[in-house]
Coordinates of C-alpha atoms and ligand atoms in Angstrom, one line a residue:
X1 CA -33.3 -18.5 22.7
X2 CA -30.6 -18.1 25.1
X3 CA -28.0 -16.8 23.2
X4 CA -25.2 -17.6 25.8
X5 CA -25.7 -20.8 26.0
X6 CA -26.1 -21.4 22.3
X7 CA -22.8 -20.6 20.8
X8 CA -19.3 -20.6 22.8
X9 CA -16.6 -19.4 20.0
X10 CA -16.6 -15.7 20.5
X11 CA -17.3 -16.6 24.2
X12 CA -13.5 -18.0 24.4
X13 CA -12.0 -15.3 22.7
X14 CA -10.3 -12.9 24.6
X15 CA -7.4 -10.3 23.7
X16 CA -3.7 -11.7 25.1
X17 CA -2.1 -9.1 25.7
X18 CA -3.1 -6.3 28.3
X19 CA -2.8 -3.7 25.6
X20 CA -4.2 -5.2 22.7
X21 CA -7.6 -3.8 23.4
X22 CA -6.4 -0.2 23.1
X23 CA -4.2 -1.0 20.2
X24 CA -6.9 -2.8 18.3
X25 CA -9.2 0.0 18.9
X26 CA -6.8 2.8 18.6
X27 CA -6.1 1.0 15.3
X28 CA -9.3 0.8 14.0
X29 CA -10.0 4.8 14.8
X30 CA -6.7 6.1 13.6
X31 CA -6.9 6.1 9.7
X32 CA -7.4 7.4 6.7
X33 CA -10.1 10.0 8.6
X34 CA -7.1 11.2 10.6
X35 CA -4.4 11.6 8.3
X36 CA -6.2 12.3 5.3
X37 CA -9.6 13.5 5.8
X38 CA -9.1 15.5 9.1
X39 CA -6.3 18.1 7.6
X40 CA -8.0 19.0 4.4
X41 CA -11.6 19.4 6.6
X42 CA -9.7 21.5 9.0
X43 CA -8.4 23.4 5.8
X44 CA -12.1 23.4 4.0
X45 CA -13.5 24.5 7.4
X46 CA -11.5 27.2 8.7
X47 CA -8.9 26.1 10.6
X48 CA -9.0 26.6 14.7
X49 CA -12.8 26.8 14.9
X50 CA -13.1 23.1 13.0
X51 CA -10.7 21.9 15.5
X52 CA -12.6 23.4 18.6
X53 CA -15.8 22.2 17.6
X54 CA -14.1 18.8 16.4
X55 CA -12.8 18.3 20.3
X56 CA -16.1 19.2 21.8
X57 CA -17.5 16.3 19.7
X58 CA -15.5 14.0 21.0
X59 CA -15.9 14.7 24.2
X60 CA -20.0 15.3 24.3
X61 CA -20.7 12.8 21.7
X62 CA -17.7 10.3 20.5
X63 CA -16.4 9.6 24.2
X64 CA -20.2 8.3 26.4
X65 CA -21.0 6.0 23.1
X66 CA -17.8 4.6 22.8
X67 CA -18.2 3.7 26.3
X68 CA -21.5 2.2 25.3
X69 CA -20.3 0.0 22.5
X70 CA -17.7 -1.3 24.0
X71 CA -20.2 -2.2 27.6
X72 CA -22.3 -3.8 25.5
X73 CA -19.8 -5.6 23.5
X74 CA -18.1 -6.8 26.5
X75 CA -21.0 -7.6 28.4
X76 CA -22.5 -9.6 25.9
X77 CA -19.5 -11.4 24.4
X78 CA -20.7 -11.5 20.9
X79 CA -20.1 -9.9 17.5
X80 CA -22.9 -6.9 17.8
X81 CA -25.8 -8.6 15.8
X82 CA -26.2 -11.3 18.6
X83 CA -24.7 -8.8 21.2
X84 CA -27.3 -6.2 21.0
X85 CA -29.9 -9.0 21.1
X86 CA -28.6 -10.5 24.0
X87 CA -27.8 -7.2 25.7
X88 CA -31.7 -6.2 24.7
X89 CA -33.4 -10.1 25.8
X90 CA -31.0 -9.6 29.3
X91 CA -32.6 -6.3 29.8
X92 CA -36.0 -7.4 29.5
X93 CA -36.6 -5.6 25.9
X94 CA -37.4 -7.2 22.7
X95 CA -34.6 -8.8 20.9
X96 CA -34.8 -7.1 17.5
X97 CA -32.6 -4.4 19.1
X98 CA -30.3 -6.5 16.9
X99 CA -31.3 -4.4 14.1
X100 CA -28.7 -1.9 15.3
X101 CA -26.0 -4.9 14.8
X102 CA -27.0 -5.5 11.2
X103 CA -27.1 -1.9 10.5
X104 CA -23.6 -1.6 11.9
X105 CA -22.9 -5.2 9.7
X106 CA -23.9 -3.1 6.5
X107 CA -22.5 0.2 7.0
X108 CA -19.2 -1.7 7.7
X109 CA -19.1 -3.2 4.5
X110 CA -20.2 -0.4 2.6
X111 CA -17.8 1.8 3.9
X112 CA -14.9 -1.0 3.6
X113 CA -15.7 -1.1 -0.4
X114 CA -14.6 2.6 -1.0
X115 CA -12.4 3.0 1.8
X116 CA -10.3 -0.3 0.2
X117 CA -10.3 2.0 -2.6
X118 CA -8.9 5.1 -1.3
X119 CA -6.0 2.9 0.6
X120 CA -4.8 1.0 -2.7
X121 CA -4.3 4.4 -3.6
X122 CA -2.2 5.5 -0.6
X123 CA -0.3 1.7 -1.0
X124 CA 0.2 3.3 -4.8
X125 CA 1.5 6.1 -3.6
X126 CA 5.0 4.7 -1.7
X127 CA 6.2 3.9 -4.8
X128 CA 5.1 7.2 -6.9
X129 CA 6.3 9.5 -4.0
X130 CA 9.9 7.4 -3.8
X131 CA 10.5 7.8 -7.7
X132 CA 8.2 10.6 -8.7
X133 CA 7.8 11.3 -12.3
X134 CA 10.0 14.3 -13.3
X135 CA 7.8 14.9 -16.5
X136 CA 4.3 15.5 -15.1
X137 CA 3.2 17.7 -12.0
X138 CA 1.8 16.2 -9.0
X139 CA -1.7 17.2 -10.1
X140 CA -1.6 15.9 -13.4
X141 CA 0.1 12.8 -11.4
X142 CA -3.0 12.4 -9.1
X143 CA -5.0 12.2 -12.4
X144 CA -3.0 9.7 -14.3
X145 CA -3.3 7.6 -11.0
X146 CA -7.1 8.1 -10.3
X147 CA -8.0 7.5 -14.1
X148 CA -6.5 4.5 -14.7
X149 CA -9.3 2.1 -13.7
X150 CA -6.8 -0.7 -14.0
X151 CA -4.1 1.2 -11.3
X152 CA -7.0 1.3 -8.9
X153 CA -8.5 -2.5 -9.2
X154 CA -4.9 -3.8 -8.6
X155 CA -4.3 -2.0 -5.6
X156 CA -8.1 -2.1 -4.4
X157 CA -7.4 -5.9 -4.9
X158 CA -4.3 -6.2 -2.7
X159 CA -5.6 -4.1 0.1
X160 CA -8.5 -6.3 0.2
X161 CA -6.1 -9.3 -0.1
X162 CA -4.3 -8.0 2.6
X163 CA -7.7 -7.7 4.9
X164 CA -8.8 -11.3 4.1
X165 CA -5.4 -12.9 4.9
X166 CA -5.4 -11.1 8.3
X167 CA -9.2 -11.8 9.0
X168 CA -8.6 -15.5 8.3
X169 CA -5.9 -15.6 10.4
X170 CA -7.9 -15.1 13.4
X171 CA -8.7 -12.9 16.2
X172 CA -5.3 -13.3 18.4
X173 CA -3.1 -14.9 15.5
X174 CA -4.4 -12.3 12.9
X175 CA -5.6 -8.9 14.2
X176 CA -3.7 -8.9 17.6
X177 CA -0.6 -10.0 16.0
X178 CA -1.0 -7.2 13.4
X179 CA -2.0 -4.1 15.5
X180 CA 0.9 -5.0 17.9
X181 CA 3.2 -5.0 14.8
X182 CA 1.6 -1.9 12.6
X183 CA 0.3 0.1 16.3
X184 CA 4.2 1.0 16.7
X185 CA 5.6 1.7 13.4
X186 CA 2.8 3.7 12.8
X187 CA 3.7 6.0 15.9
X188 CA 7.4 6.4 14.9
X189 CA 6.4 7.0 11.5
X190 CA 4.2 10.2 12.6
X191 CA 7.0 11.1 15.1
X192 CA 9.4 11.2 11.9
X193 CA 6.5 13.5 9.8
X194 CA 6.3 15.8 12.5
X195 CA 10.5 16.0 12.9
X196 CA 10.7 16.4 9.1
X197 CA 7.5 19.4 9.7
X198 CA 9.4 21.1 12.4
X199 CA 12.6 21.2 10.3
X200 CA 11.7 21.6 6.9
X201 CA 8.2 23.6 7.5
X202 CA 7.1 26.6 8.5
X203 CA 5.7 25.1 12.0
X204 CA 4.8 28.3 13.7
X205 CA 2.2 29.3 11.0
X206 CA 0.5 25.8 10.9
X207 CA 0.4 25.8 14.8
X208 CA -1.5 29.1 14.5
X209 CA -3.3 27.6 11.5
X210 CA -4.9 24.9 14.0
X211 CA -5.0 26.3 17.1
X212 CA -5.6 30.6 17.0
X213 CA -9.5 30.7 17.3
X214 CA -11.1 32.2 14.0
X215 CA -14.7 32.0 14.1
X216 CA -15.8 33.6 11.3
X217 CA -16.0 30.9 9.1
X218 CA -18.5 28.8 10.9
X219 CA -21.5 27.7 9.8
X220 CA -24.3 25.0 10.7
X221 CA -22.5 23.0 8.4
X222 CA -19.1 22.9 10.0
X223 CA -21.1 21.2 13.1
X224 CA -22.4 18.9 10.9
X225 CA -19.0 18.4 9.1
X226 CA -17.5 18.2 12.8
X227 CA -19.7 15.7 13.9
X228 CA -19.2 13.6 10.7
X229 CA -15.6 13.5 11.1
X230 CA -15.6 12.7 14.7
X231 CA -17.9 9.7 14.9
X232 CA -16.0 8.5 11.7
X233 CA -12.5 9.1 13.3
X234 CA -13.9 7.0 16.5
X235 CA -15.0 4.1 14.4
X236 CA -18.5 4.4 15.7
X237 CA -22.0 3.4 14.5
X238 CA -20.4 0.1 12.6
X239 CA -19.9 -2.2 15.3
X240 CA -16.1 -2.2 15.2
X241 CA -15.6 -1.2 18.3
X242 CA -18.6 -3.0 20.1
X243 CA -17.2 -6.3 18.5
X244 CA -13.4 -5.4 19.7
X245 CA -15.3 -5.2 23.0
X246 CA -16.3 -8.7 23.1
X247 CA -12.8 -9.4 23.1
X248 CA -12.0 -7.4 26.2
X249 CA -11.6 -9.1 29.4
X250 CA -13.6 -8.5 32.4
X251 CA -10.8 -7.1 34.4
X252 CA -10.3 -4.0 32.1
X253 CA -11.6 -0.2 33.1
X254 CA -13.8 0.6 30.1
X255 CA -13.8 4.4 30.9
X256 CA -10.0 4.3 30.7
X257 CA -9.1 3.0 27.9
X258 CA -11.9 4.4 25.8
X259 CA -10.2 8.0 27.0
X260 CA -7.1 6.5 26.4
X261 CA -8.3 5.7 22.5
X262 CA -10.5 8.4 21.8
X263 CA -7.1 10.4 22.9
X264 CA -4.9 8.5 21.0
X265 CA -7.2 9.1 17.6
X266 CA -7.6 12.9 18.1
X267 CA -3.6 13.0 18.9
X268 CA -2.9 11.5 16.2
X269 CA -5.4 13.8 13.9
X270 CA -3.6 17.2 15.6
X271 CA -0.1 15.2 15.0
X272 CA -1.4 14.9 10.8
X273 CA -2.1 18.4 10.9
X274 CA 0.8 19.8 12.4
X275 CA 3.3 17.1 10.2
X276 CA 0.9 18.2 7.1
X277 CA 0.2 22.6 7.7
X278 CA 4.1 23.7 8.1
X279 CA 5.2 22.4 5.0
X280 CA 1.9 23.8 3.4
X281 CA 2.6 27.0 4.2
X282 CA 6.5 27.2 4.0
X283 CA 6.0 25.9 0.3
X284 CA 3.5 29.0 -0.5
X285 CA 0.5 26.7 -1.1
X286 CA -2.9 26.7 -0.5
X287 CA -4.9 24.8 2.5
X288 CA -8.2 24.8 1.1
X289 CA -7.2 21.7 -1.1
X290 CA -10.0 19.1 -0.3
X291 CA -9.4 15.2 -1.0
X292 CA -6.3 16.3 -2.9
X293 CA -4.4 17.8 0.1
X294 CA -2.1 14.8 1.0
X295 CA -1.8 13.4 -2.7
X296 CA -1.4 16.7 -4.5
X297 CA 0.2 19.4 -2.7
X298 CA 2.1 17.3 -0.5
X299 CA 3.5 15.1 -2.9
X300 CA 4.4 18.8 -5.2
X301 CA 6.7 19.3 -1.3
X302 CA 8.5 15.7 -1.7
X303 CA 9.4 16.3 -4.7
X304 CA 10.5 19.3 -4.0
X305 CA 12.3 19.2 -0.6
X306 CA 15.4 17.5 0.8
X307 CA 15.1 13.8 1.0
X308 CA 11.9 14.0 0.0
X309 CA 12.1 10.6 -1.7
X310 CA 12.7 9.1 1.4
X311 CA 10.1 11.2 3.6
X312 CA 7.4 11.1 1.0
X313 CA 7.5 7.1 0.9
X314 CA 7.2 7.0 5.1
X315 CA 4.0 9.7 4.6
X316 CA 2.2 7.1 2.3
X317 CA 3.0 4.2 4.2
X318 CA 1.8 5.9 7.3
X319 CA -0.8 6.8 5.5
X320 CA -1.5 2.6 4.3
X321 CA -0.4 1.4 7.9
X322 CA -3.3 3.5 9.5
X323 CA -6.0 2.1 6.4
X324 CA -4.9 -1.5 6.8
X325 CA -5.3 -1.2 10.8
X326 CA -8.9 0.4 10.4
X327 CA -10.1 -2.0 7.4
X328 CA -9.5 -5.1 9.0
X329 CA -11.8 -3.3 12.5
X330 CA -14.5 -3.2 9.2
X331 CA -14.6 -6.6 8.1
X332 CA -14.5 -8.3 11.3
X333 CA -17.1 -7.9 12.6
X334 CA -19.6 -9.5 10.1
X335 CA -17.0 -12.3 10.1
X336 CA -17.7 -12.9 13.3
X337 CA -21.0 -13.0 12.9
X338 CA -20.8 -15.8 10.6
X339 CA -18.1 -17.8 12.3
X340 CA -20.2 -17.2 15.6
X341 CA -23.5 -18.5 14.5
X342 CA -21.8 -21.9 12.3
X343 CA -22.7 -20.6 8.8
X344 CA -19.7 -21.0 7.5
X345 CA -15.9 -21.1 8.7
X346 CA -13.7 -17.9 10.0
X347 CA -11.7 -18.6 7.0
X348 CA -14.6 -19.4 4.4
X349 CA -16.4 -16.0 5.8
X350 CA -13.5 -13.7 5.4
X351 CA -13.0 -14.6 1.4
X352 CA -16.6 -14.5 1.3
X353 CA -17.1 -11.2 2.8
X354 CA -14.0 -10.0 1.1
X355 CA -15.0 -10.7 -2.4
X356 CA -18.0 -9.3 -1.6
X357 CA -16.4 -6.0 -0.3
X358 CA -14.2 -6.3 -3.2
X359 CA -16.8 -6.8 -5.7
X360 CA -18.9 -3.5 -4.4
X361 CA -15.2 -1.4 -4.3
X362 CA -15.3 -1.6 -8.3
X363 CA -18.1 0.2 -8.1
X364 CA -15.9 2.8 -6.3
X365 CA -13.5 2.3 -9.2
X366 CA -15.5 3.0 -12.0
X367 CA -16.8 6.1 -10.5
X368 CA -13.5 7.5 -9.7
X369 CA -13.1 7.4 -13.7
X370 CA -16.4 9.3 -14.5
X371 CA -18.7 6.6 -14.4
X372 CA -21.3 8.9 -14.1
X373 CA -24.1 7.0 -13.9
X374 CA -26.9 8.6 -11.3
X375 CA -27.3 5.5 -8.5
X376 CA -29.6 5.6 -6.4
X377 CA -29.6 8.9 -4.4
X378 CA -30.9 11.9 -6.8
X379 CA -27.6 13.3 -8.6
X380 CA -24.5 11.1 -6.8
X381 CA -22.9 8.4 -8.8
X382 CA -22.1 5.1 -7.3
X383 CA -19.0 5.8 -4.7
X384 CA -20.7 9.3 -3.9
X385 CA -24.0 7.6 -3.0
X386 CA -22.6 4.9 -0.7
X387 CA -20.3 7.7 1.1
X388 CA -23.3 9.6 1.4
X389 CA -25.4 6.8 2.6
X390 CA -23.5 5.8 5.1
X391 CA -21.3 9.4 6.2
X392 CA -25.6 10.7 6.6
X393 CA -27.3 7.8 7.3
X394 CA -26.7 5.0 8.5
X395 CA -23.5 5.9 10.7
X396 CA -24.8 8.5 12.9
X397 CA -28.2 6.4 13.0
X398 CA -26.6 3.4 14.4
X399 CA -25.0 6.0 17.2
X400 CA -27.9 7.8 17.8
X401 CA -29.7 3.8 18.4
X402 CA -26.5 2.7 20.2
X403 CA -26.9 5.7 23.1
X404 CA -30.6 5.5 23.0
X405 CA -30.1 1.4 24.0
X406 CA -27.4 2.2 26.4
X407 CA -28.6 5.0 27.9
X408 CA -32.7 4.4 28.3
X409 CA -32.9 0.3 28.0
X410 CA -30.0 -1.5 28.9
X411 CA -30.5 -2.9 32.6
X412 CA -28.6 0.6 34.7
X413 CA -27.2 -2.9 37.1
X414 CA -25.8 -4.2 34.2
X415 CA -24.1 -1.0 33.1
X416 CA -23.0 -0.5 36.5
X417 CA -21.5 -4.0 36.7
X418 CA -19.6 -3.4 33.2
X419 CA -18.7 0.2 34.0
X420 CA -18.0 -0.6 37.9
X421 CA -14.1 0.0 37.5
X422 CA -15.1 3.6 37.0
X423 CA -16.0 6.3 39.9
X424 CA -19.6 6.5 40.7
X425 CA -19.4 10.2 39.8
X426 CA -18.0 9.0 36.3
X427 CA -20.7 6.2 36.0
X428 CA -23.4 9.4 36.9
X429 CA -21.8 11.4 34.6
X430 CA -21.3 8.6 31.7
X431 CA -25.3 8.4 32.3
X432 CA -26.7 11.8 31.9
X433 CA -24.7 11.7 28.7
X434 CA -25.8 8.6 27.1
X435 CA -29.5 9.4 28.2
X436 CA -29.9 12.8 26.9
X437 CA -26.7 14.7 25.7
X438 CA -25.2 12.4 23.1
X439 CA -28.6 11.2 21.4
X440 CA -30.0 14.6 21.1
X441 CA -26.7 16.2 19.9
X442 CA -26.6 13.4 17.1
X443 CA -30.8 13.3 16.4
X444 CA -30.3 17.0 16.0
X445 CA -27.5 16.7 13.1
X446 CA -30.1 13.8 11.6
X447 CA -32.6 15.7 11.8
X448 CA -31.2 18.8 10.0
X449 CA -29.6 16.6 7.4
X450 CA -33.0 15.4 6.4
X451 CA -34.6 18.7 6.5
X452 CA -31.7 20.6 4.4
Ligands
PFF501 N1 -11.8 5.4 12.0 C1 -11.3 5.1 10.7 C2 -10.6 6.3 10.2 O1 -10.6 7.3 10.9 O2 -10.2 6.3 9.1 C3 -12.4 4.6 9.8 C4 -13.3 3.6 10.3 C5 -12.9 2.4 10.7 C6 -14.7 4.0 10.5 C7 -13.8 1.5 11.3 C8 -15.5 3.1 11.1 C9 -15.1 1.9 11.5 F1 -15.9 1.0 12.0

């Protein structure tokens, strides 16, 4: 089947604005993994060495598939089920390439169900950190919140609400319109975090914390974690940014602006650590907190510090802005997929998908509140299992695919063509990556993962 020929609605989608692209994707990879997960991994890990090893990531791994999802993306003009399949058919390979799309299609959803979850918390968490309890302490506060079942399935349910409403809206008149609105207040709102750090915090010690090399605290597993956090930070594996591709016009240099958002995302992750470290360590506490980092010991600084009810509300909607921006890059592109092959209507799809993604997310819920109910991977409950499924699995597997694709089937004239805005040294360069760098960086972390 020629795939081209067969469908024309993603075809005719394009991105308005000259920006949107890098917006859209610089949405979808700044989030929660930033602002949340980044800091307390730094702080698990060992500071300065995490970060080093982070970068180097990005760089070897994150940056040459990025490039690739968004060439084949582009190239193809379809969500990434039917792009891989067309990019693969084009190239003279067998079209069930397109098992990398559906892999992506799944893992997006998955991840969607428990991320929803940890961002209705965050949403929670404007109000709670702008009139804080002054009977219970900010652990004891985290409790109340993640224990109450109820609490949770509200604000799962909006978030998801929110991501449906956008979804249906459409590609220009839903998800451009929104990164162009949340893109900027989210950058003013770090701006303000790291002012408030470099008043109110002890900045010199948390710029030492993330920056004075200190390696005696790595391990194997800090390149694993590393690696982890960075292809999750870039959005890749899931198709997010393959299918923002699609939307990309021909005239835009694809090795520019994915440096320009694989930038922006690892800014913005240094920018959460140095707004989050200072006031760690000028209130005397701890950075080895974990998950509870942001929603613990920072909320323990609101309450104390000056105008902390006003600052502490900012962090958490930061905090929501960034979720919102990456959830909707989750549920698009199996919406696409959908709209783009007539089964149903872009509005039908996203409430179908949504409930769906909903539905799974209460799974998420109950296990926050000791559901503790083996699933289906050896000792995990439900939320565990799907994080680990996806974080170990599926994620880096549909990387590892996506290079492999790029780098040893897709047509090297067609890559050329898509990549043509960059120097031939680049493209050369962008090559030997994909071919043998990234894949066997990523194959290697797979492999250990299975064999630990
Ligand atoms: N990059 C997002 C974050 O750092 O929170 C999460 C994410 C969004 C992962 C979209 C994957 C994805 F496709």
């Amino acid at each position: 089947m020629n795939i081209s020929s067969s469908n024309k609605i993603s075809e005719s989608v394009t991105w308005v604005g000259k920006w949107t692209f890098v917006l859209a994707a610089a949405g979808s990879a700044v989030g929660l993994g930033n602002i949340w997960s980044f800091p307390y991994k730094v702080g698990e890990e060992g500071g300065s060495a995490f970060v080093l090893i982070y970068l180097g990531c990005i760089l070897l791994v994150g940056l040459p598939i990025m490039m690739a999802e968004i060439m084949i993306g582009r190239y193809a003009q379809h969500s990434p089920v039917s792009a891989m399949k067309k990019a693969a058919l084009d190239s003279g390979k067998t079209g069930y390439w397109q098992a990398v799309g559906w892999t992506g299609l799944v893992s997006g959803v998955l991840i969607l169900s428990f991320y929803s979850v940890l961002a209705g918390i965050c949403i929670n968490y404007i109000g709670i950190a702008a009139m804080p309890s002054t009977e219970i302490t900010s652990v004891e506060q985290y409790a109340q919140v993640t224990g109450s079942p109820l609490r949770l399935f509200f604000w799962h349910s909006i978030f998801i609400g929110l991501n449906i409403a956008i979804i249906a809206s459409g590609v220009i008149g839903g998800i451009e319109r929104m990164v162009r609105l949340l893109m900027p207040m989210l950058f003013i709102l770090m701006v303000v975090m790291l002012i408030n750090a470099m008043i109110n915090g002890d900045f010199k010690a948390g710029l030492n914390y993330l920056f004075a090399p200190d390696f005696s605290k790595v391990s194997s597993e800090t390149f694993l974690s590393a690696m982890g956090q960075a292809f999750f930070s870039l959005s890749l594996g899931m198709g997010s940014i393959m299918c923002y591709g699609s939307y990309m016009r021909k005239s835009e240099n694809i090795f520019k602006t994915s440096l320009t958002v694989a930038g922006l995302d690892t800014l913005i992750a240094i920018l959460a650590g140095l707004a989050i470290f200072p006031m760690i360590f000028a209130y005397g506490m701890e950075p080895q907190q974990g998950p509870g980092l942001v929603f613990k010991s920072l909320l323990a600084i609101f309450i104390e510090m000056p105008l902390g009810n006003l600052i502490g509300p900012a962090f958490f909607m930061l905090l929501s802005i960034a979720a919102l921006s990456s959830a909707i890059s989750l549920l698009e592109p199996s919406v696409a997929y959908f709209e783009e092959n007539k089964i149903v209507s872009r509005f039908a799809a996203a409430v179908i998908l949504g409930l769906l993604i909903w539905f799974i997310g209460i799974g998420s819920v109950l296990s926050l509140n000791n559901w503790e109910s083996t699933f289906f991977l050896g000792e995990r409950n439900f939320m565990d299992s799907i994080v680990y499924l996806t974080f170990n699995f599926l994620m880096p597997l549909g990387g590892m695919l996506v290079a492999v694709f790029a780098g040893w089937f897709f047509k090297p004239k067609l890559a050329m063509e898509e990549l043509s805005g960059a120097h031939l040294n680049i493209f050369k360069t962008w090559r030997f990556f994909i071919k043998f760098i990234s894949p066997v960086l990523v194959a290697s972390v797979f492999v250990y993962q299975l064999t630990s």
